[in-house]
CSV table of C-alpha atoms in Angstrom, one decimal:
chain,number,residue,atom,x,y,z
E,1,UNK,CA,18.3,-4.0,-65.2
E,2,UNK,CA,16.9,-6.3,-62.6
E,3,UNK,CA,13.9,-4.0,-62.1
E,4,UNK,CA,12.2,-4.5,-58.8
E,5,UNK,CA,13.4,-7.5,-56.7
E,6,UNK,CA,11.8,-8.9,-53.5
E,7,UNK,CA,13.0,-11.4,-51.0
E,8,UNK,CA,12.1,-13.9,-49.7
E,9,UNK,CA,9.6,-15.4,-52.2
E,10,UNK,CA,7.9,-17.5,-49.5
E,11,UNK,CA,7.8,-17.3,-45.7
E,12,UNK,CA,5.9,-19.0,-42.9
E,13,UNK,CA,5.8,-17.1,-39.5
E,14,UNK,CA,4.4,-18.1,-36.2
E,15,UNK,CA,2.1,-15.6,-34.4
E,16,UNK,CA,4.1,-12.9,-32.6
E,17,UNK,CA,7.3,-13.4,-34.7
E,18,UNK,CA,8.8,-10.5,-36.6
E,19,UNK,CA,10.3,-10.2,-40.0
E,20,UNK,CA,11.5,-7.8,-42.7
E,21,UNK,CA,10.4,-8.1,-46.3
E,22,UNK,CA,13.1,-6.7,-48.6
E,23,UNK,CA,12.5,-4.7,-51.7
E,24,UNK,CA,15.1,-3.1,-54.1
E,25,UNK,CA,14.9,-1.4,-57.4
E,26,UNK,CA,17.7,-0.4,-59.8
E,27,UNK,CA,15.8,2.1,-62.0
E,28,UNK,CA,16.6,5.1,-59.8
E,29,UNK,CA,12.9,5.6,-59.2
E,30,UNK,CA,11.8,8.2,-56.6
E,31,UNK,CA,8.5,6.5,-55.6
E,32,UNK,CA,8.2,3.1,-54.0
E,33,UNK,CA,5.1,1.3,-52.7
E,34,UNK,CA,4.1,-1.7,-50.6
E,35,UNK,CA,0.8,-3.5,-51.3
E,36,UNK,CA,-0.9,-6.5,-49.9
E,37,UNK,CA,-3.1,-8.7,-52.0
E,38,UNK,CA,-5.5,-11.0,-50.2
E,39,UNK,CA,-7.0,-14.0,-52.0
E,40,UNK,CA,-9.4,-12.9,-54.7
E,41,UNK,CA,-9.0,-9.3,-53.9
E,42,UNK,CA,-7.3,-6.2,-55.4
E,43,UNK,CA,-4.2,-4.5,-54.0
E,44,UNK,CA,-4.3,-2.5,-50.9
E,45,UNK,CA,-1.7,0.2,-50.3
E,46,UNK,CA,0.2,-0.3,-47.0
E,47,UNK,CA,2.9,2.4,-47.2
E,48,UNK,CA,4.6,4.5,-49.8
E,49,UNK,CA,7.7,6.7,-50.2
E,50,UNK,CA,8.3,9.7,-52.4
E,51,UNK,CA,12.1,9.6,-51.9
E,52,UNK,CA,14.8,8.7,-49.5
E,53,UNK,CA,13.9,9.7,-45.9
E,54,UNK,CA,10.2,10.3,-46.7
E,55,UNK,CA,7.5,7.7,-46.1
E,56,UNK,CA,3.7,7.9,-45.6
E,57,UNK,CA,0.8,5.6,-44.7
E,58,UNK,CA,-1.5,4.1,-47.2
E,59,UNK,CA,-4.9,2.5,-46.7
E,60,UNK,CA,-3.8,-0.4,-44.4
E,61,UNK,CA,-0.7,0.6,-42.4
E,62,UNK,CA,-1.5,-1.0,-39.0
E,63,UNK,CA,0.9,-3.7,-38.0
E,64,UNK,CA,3.7,-2.6,-40.4
E,65,UNK,CA,6.6,-0.2,-40.5
E,66,UNK,CA,8.8,1.0,-43.3
E,67,UNK,CA,12.0,3.0,-43.8
E,68,UNK,CA,13.7,4.5,-46.8
E,69,UNK,CA,17.3,5.2,-46.2
E,70,UNK,CA,18.4,4.9,-49.8
E,71,UNK,CA,16.8,5.4,-53.2
E,72,UNK,CA,17.1,1.8,-54.0
E,73,UNK,CA,15.8,0.0,-50.9
E,74,UNK,CA,12.4,0.1,-49.2
E,75,UNK,CA,12.0,-2.7,-46.6
E,76,UNK,CA,8.7,-3.5,-44.9
E,77,UNK,CA,8.8,-4.6,-41.2
E,78,UNK,CA,6.2,-6.8,-39.5
E,79,UNK,CA,6.7,-6.5,-35.7
E,80,UNK,CA,4.2,-8.9,-34.2
E,81,UNK,CA,2.8,-11.2,-36.9
E,82,UNK,CA,-0.9,-12.0,-36.8
E,83,UNK,CA,-2.9,-14.4,-38.9
E,84,UNK,CA,-4.6,-11.4,-40.5
E,85,UNK,CA,-1.3,-10.5,-42.1
E,86,UNK,CA,-1.3,-13.7,-44.2
E,87,UNK,CA,-1.2,-12.4,-47.7
E,88,UNK,CA,0.9,-11.8,-50.8
E,89,UNK,CA,3.0,-8.7,-50.6
E,90,UNK,CA,4.0,-6.7,-53.6
E,91,UNK,CA,6.6,-3.9,-53.8
E,92,UNK,CA,6.4,-1.4,-56.7
E,93,UNK,CA,8.3,1.6,-57.9
E,94,UNK,CA,7.9,4.4,-60.4
E,95,UNK,CA,9.6,7.5,-61.6
E,96,UNK,CA,8.5,10.9,-60.5
E,97,UNK,CA,6.0,12.0,-63.2
E,98,UNK,CA,2.2,11.9,-62.5
E,99,UNK,CA,1.5,9.7,-65.4
E,100,UNK,CA,4.4,7.3,-65.0
E,101,UNK,CA,3.9,3.5,-64.7
E,102,UNK,CA,4.4,1.5,-61.7
E,103,UNK,CA,6.7,-1.5,-62.0
E,104,UNK,CA,6.0,-4.5,-59.7
E,105,UNK,CA,8.2,-7.0,-58.0
E,106,UNK,CA,7.3,-10.8,-58.1
E,107,UNK,CA,5.8,-10.8,-54.6
E,108,UNK,CA,6.4,-12.4,-51.3
E,109,UNK,CA,3.8,-15.0,-50.1
E,110,UNK,CA,3.6,-14.8,-46.3
E,111,UNK,CA,1.7,-17.2,-44.1
E,112,UNK,CA,1.2,-16.6,-40.4
E,113,UNK,CA,0.2,-19.6,-38.3
U,1,UNK,CA,-12.0,9.2,-51.4
U,2,UNK,CA,-10.7,7.8,-54.7
U,3,UNK,CA,-11.8,4.4,-55.7
U,4,UNK,CA,-12.1,2.0,-58.7
U,5,UNK,CA,-14.9,-0.4,-59.3
U,6,UNK,CA,-14.7,-3.2,-61.9
U,7,UNK,CA,-17.0,-6.0,-62.9
U,8,UNK,CA,-16.8,-9.2,-60.9
U,9,UNK,CA,-15.6,-12.4,-62.5
U,10,UNK,CA,-14.8,-14.9,-63.4
U,11,UNK,CA,-15.5,-14.2,-67.1
U,12,UNK,CA,-15.4,-17.3,-69.3
U,13,UNK,CA,-15.2,-17.0,-73.0
U,14,UNK,CA,-14.4,-19.2,-76.0
U,15,UNK,CA,-11.4,-18.4,-78.1
U,16,UNK,CA,-11.9,-15.6,-80.6
U,17,UNK,CA,-14.9,-14.2,-78.6
U,18,UNK,CA,-15.2,-10.4,-77.9
U,19,UNK,CA,-14.1,-9.3,-74.5
U,20,UNK,CA,-15.4,-6.3,-72.4
U,21,UNK,CA,-14.4,-5.8,-68.8
U,22,UNK,CA,-16.1,-2.8,-67.2
U,23,UNK,CA,-14.3,-0.3,-65.0
U,24,UNK,CA,-15.6,2.9,-63.4
U,25,UNK,CA,-13.8,5.2,-61.1
U,26,UNK,CA,-14.3,8.0,-58.5
U,27,UNK,CA,-11.5,10.6,-58.2
U,28,UNK,CA,-10.9,14.2,-57.6
U,29,UNK,CA,-8.9,16.1,-60.2
U,30,UNK,CA,-7.5,14.4,-63.3
U,31,UNK,CA,-6.2,10.9,-62.6
U,32,UNK,CA,-4.3,8.7,-65.0
U,33,UNK,CA,-5.9,5.3,-65.7
U,34,UNK,CA,-4.3,1.9,-66.1
U,35,UNK,CA,-5.1,-1.7,-66.8
U,36,UNK,CA,-2.7,-4.2,-65.3
U,37,UNK,CA,-2.6,-8.0,-66.0
U,38,UNK,CA,-1.5,-10.7,-63.5
U,39,UNK,CA,-0.6,-14.2,-64.6
U,40,UNK,CA,-0.7,-17.0,-62.0
U,41,UNK,CA,2.1,-16.7,-59.4
U,42,UNK,CA,3.4,-13.4,-60.9
U,43,UNK,CA,3.3,-9.7,-60.1
U,44,UNK,CA,1.3,-7.2,-62.0
U,45,UNK,CA,2.3,-6.1,-65.4
U,46,UNK,CA,1.2,-2.9,-67.2
U,47,UNK,CA,-1.2,-3.7,-70.1
U,48,UNK,CA,-2.1,-0.2,-71.2
U,49,UNK,CA,-2.7,3.3,-69.8
U,50,UNK,CA,-4.4,6.6,-70.6
U,51,UNK,CA,-3.4,9.9,-69.1
U,52,UNK,CA,-6.1,12.3,-70.0
U,53,UNK,CA,-9.8,12.4,-71.1
U,54,UNK,CA,-10.5,10.8,-74.5
U,55,UNK,CA,-7.1,9.2,-74.7
U,56,UNK,CA,-7.2,5.6,-75.9
U,57,UNK,CA,-4.6,3.2,-74.5
U,58,UNK,CA,-3.8,0.1,-76.5
U,59,UNK,CA,-1.5,-2.9,-76.4
U,60,UNK,CA,-1.5,-6.5,-77.7
U,61,UNK,CA,-5.0,-6.1,-79.2
U,62,UNK,CA,-6.5,-4.7,-76.0
U,63,UNK,CA,-8.0,-1.2,-75.9
U,64,UNK,CA,-9.5,1.2,-73.4
U,65,UNK,CA,-10.7,4.8,-73.7
U,66,UNK,CA,-10.6,7.3,-70.9
U,67,UNK,CA,-14.2,8.6,-70.7
U,68,UNK,CA,-14.4,11.5,-68.2
U,69,UNK,CA,-18.1,12.1,-68.8
U,70,UNK,CA,-19.0,8.5,-67.6
U,71,UNK,CA,-15.9,8.1,-65.4
U,72,UNK,CA,-15.2,4.8,-67.1
U,73,UNK,CA,-12.2,3.0,-68.6
U,74,UNK,CA,-13.6,-0.3,-70.0
U,75,UNK,CA,-11.2,-2.8,-71.4
U,76,UNK,CA,-12.0,-4.5,-74.8
U,77,UNK,CA,-10.4,-7.0,-77.1
U,78,UNK,CA,-11.9,-8.1,-80.4
U,79,UNK,CA,-10.7,-11.7,-80.3
U,80,UNK,CA,-9.4,-13.3,-77.2
U,81,UNK,CA,-6.9,-16.2,-77.1
U,82,UNK,CA,-6.3,-18.9,-74.5
U,83,UNK,CA,-3.0,-17.1,-73.6
U,84,UNK,CA,-5.1,-14.1,-72.5
U,85,UNK,CA,-6.4,-16.1,-69.5
U,86,UNK,CA,-5.3,-14.0,-66.4
U,87,UNK,CA,-6.6,-11.6,-63.8
U,88,UNK,CA,-7.1,-8.0,-65.0
U,89,UNK,CA,-6.9,-5.0,-62.7
U,90,UNK,CA,-8.1,-1.5,-63.4
U,91,UNK,CA,-6.3,1.2,-61.5
U,92,UNK,CA,-6.0,5.0,-61.2
U,93,UNK,CA,-3.1,7.2,-60.2
U,94,UNK,CA,-4.0,10.4,-58.5
U,95,UNK,CA,-1.3,12.5,-56.9
U,96,UNK,CA,1.1,9.5,-57.1
U,97,UNK,CA,-1.1,7.2,-55.1
U,98,UNK,CA,-2.6,4.2,-56.9
U,99,UNK,CA,-6.0,2.7,-56.3
U,100,UNK,CA,-6.8,-0.7,-57.7
U,101,UNK,CA,-10.1,-2.5,-58.5
U,102,UNK,CA,-10.7,-6.0,-57.1
U,103,UNK,CA,-9.6,-7.7,-60.3
U,104,UNK,CA,-11.5,-9.7,-62.9
U,105,UNK,CA,-10.5,-13.2,-63.7
U,106,UNK,CA,-10.7,-14.1,-67.4
U,107,UNK,CA,-10.8,-17.8,-68.5
U,108,UNK,CA,-10.5,-18.4,-72.3
U,109,UNK,CA,-11.5,-21.9,-73.5
U,110,UNK,CA,-10.0,-23.4,-76.7
């Protein structure tokens, strides 16, 4: 099992550019999540999904979009990058039970200049 | 809404010292509680969890007890090692949404 994988590991964007952060999991988990972690801060939930075709907003969804066409993949789209989106982005997944553990990917470090 | 508050760091200890990192939460219903650890440049890893009141989670010498009466889930370890240096996050899961504290950085000196 590769677990949760994310690509790319690092990316520098110019203001106004767009990009997609990729996330995949091979554990057949129903739930998938996107977080951002700003320096010295905890994780803030951007979007989450409870299964293929179903997504919902978290605490900080503005400036992002997601889709979930398969169980395995949960890409995060930034349409018009802004310096405020400079952060480390983590994808996570978990099975369906209410007490199940989240498993995290290694993160994508994004800088917007 | 649901939230987690944990003590600010950094916490600096000498090897073999006793560790406590405080965590309190606000939540409706009956959340599950977690401690995650993050090493530099890596994602979060589960350290331990507790799923109901009075449960004690434990792993690698770390322990935390789910106290519903005080809405707390404090992390403890009797004797820290240099290899325990990391950032520790308290989190809760309520209705499959996770809320994280701001993290506490632990530095252990030899």
